PDB file of C-alpha atoms in Angstrom:
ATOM      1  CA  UNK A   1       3.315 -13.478  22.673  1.00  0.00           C
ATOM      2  CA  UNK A   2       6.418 -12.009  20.999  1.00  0.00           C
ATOM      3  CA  UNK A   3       7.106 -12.746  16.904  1.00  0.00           C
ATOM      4  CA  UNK A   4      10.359 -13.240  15.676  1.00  0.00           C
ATOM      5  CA  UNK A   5      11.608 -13.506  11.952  1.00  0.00           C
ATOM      6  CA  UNK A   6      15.467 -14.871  12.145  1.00  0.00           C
ATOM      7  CA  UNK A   7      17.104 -12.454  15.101  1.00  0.00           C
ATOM      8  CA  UNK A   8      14.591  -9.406  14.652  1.00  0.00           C
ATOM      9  CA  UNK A   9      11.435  -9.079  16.557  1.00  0.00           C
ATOM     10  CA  UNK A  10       7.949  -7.694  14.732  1.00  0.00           C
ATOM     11  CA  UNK A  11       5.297  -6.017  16.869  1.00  0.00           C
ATOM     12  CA  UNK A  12       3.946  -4.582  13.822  1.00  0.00           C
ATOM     13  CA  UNK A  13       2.367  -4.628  10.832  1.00  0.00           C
ATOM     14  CA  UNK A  14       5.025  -2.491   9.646  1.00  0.00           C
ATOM     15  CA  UNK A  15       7.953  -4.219  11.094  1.00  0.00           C
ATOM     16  CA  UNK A  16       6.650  -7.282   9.155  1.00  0.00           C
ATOM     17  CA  UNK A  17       6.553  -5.710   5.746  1.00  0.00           C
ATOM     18  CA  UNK A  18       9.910  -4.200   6.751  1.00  0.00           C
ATOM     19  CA  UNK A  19      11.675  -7.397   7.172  1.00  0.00           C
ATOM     20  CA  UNK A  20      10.115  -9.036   4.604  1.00  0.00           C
ATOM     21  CA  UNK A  21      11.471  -6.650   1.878  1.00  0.00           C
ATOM     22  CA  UNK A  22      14.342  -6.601   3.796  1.00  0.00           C
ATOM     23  CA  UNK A  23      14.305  -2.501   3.732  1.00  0.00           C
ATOM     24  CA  UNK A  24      12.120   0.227   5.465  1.00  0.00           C
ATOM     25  CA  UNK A  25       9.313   0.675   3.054  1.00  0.00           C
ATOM     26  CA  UNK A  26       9.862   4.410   2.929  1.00  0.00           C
ATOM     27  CA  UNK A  27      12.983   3.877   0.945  1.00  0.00           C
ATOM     28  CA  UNK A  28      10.436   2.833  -1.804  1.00  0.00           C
ATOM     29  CA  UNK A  29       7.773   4.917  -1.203  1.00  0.00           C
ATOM     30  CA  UNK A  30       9.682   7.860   0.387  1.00  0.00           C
ATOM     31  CA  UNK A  31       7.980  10.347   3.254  1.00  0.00           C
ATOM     32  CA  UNK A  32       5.898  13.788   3.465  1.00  0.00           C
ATOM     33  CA  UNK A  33       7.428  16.819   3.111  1.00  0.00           C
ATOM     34  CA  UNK A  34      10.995  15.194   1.459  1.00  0.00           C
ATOM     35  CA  UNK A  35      13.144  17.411   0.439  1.00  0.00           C
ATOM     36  CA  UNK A  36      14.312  17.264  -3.159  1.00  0.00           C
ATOM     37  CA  UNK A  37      17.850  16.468  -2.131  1.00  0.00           C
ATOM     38  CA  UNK A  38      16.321  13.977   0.448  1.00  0.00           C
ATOM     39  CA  UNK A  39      14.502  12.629  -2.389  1.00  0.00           C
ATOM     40  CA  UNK A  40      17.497  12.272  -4.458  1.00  0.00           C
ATOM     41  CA  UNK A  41      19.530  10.750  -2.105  1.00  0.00           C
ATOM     42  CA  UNK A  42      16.580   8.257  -1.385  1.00  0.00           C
ATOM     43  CA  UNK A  43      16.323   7.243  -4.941  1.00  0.00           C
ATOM     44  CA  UNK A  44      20.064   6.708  -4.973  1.00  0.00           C
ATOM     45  CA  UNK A  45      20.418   4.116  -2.225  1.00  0.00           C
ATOM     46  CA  UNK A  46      17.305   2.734  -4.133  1.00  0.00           C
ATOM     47  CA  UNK A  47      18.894   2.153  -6.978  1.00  0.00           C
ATOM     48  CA  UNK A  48      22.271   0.582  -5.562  1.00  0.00           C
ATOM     49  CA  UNK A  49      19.910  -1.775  -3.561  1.00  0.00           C
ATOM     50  CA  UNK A  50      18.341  -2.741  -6.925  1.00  0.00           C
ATOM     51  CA  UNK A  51      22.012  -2.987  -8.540  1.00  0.00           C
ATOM     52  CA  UNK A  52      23.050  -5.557  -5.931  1.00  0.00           C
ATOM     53  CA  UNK A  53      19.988  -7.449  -5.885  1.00  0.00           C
ATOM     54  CA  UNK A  54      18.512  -7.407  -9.189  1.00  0.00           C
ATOM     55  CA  UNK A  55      16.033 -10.127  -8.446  1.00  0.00           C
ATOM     56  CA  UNK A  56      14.574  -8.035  -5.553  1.00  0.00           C
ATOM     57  CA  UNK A  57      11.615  -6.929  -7.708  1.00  0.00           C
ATOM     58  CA  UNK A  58      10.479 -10.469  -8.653  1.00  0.00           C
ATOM     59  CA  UNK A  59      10.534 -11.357  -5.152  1.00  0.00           C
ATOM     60  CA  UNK A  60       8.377  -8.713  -3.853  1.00  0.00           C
ATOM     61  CA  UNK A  61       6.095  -9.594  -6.680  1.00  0.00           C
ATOM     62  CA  UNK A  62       5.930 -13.261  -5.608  1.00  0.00           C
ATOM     63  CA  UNK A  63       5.427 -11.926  -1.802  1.00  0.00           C
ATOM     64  CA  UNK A  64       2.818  -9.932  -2.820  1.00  0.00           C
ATOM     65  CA  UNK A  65       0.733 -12.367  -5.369  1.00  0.00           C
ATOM     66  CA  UNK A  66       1.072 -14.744  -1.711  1.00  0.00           C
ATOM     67  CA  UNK A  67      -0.640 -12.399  -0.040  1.00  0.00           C
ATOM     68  CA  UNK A  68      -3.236 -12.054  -1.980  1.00  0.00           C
ATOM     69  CA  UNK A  69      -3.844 -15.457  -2.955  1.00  0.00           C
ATOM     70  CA  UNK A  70      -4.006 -16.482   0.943  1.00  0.00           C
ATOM     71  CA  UNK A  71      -6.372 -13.011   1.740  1.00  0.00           C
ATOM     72  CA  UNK A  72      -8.575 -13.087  -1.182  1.00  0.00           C
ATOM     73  CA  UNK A  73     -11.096 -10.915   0.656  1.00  0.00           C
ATOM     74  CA  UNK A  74      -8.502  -7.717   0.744  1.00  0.00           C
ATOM     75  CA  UNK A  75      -9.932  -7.275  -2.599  1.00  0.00           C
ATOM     76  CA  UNK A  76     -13.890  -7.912  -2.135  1.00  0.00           C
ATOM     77  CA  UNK A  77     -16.451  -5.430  -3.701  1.00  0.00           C
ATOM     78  CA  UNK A  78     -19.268  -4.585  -2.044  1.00  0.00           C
ATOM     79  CA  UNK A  79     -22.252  -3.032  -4.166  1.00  0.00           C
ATOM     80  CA  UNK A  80     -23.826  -0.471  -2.480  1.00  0.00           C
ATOM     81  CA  UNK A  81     -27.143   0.615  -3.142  1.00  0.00           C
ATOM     82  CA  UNK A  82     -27.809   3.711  -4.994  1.00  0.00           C
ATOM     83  CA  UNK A  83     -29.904   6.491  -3.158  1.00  0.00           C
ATOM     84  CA  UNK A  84     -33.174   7.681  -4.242  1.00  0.00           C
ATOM     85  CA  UNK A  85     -32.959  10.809  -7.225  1.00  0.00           C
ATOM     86  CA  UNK A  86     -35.225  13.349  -5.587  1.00  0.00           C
ATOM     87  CA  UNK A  87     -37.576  14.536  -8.207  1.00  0.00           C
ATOM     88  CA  UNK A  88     -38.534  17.998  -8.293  1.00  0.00           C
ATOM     89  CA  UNK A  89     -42.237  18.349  -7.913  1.00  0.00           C
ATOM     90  CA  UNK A  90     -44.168  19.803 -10.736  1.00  0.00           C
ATOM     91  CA  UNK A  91     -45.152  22.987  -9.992  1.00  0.00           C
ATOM     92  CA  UNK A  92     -48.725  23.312 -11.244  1.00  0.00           C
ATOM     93  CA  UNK A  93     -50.238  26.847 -12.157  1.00  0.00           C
ATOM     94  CA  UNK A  94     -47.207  28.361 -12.364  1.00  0.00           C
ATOM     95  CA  UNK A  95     -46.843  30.524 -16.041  1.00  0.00           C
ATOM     96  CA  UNK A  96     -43.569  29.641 -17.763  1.00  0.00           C
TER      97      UNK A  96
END
């Protein structure tokens, strides 16, 4: 079964959040081992994207309270229980 959102095809997770910020998530995030001029450059195109869209952050804010109003086990807590404390054994007849 293939997905489709409007003309572009997603086979994965990825491609999904992709399209639905409309822009590769490592323009946000950026990558390992980025240069500083890479970097730069990066935070440039950022910034333009923001400049022509300035309501981009409050829709990626609404995307992302959906998500986790329709998964609200991504954020369940499981309690673990604690291990046992060893105690050291008393050492008996031993002079201090």
């Amino acid at each position: 079964m293939r997905t489709y959102i409007g003309p572009h095809q997603a086979v994965s997770p990825h491609d999904f959040i992709e399209l639905a910020l409309g822009t590769p998530v490592e323009l946000w995030l950026g990558v390992d081992g980025e240069t500083s001029e890479e970097r730069a450059a990066r935070e440039d195109a950022a910034r333009d994207i923001l400049a022509d869209d300035p309501a981009l952050p409050d829709g990626l804010i609404r995307i992302a309270a959906q998500v986790i109003e329709e998964n609200p086990d991504l954020f369940d807590i499981i309690t673990l229980p604690r291990p046992a404390r060893r105690r050291r054994a008393a050492r008996k007849g031993v002079a201090a």
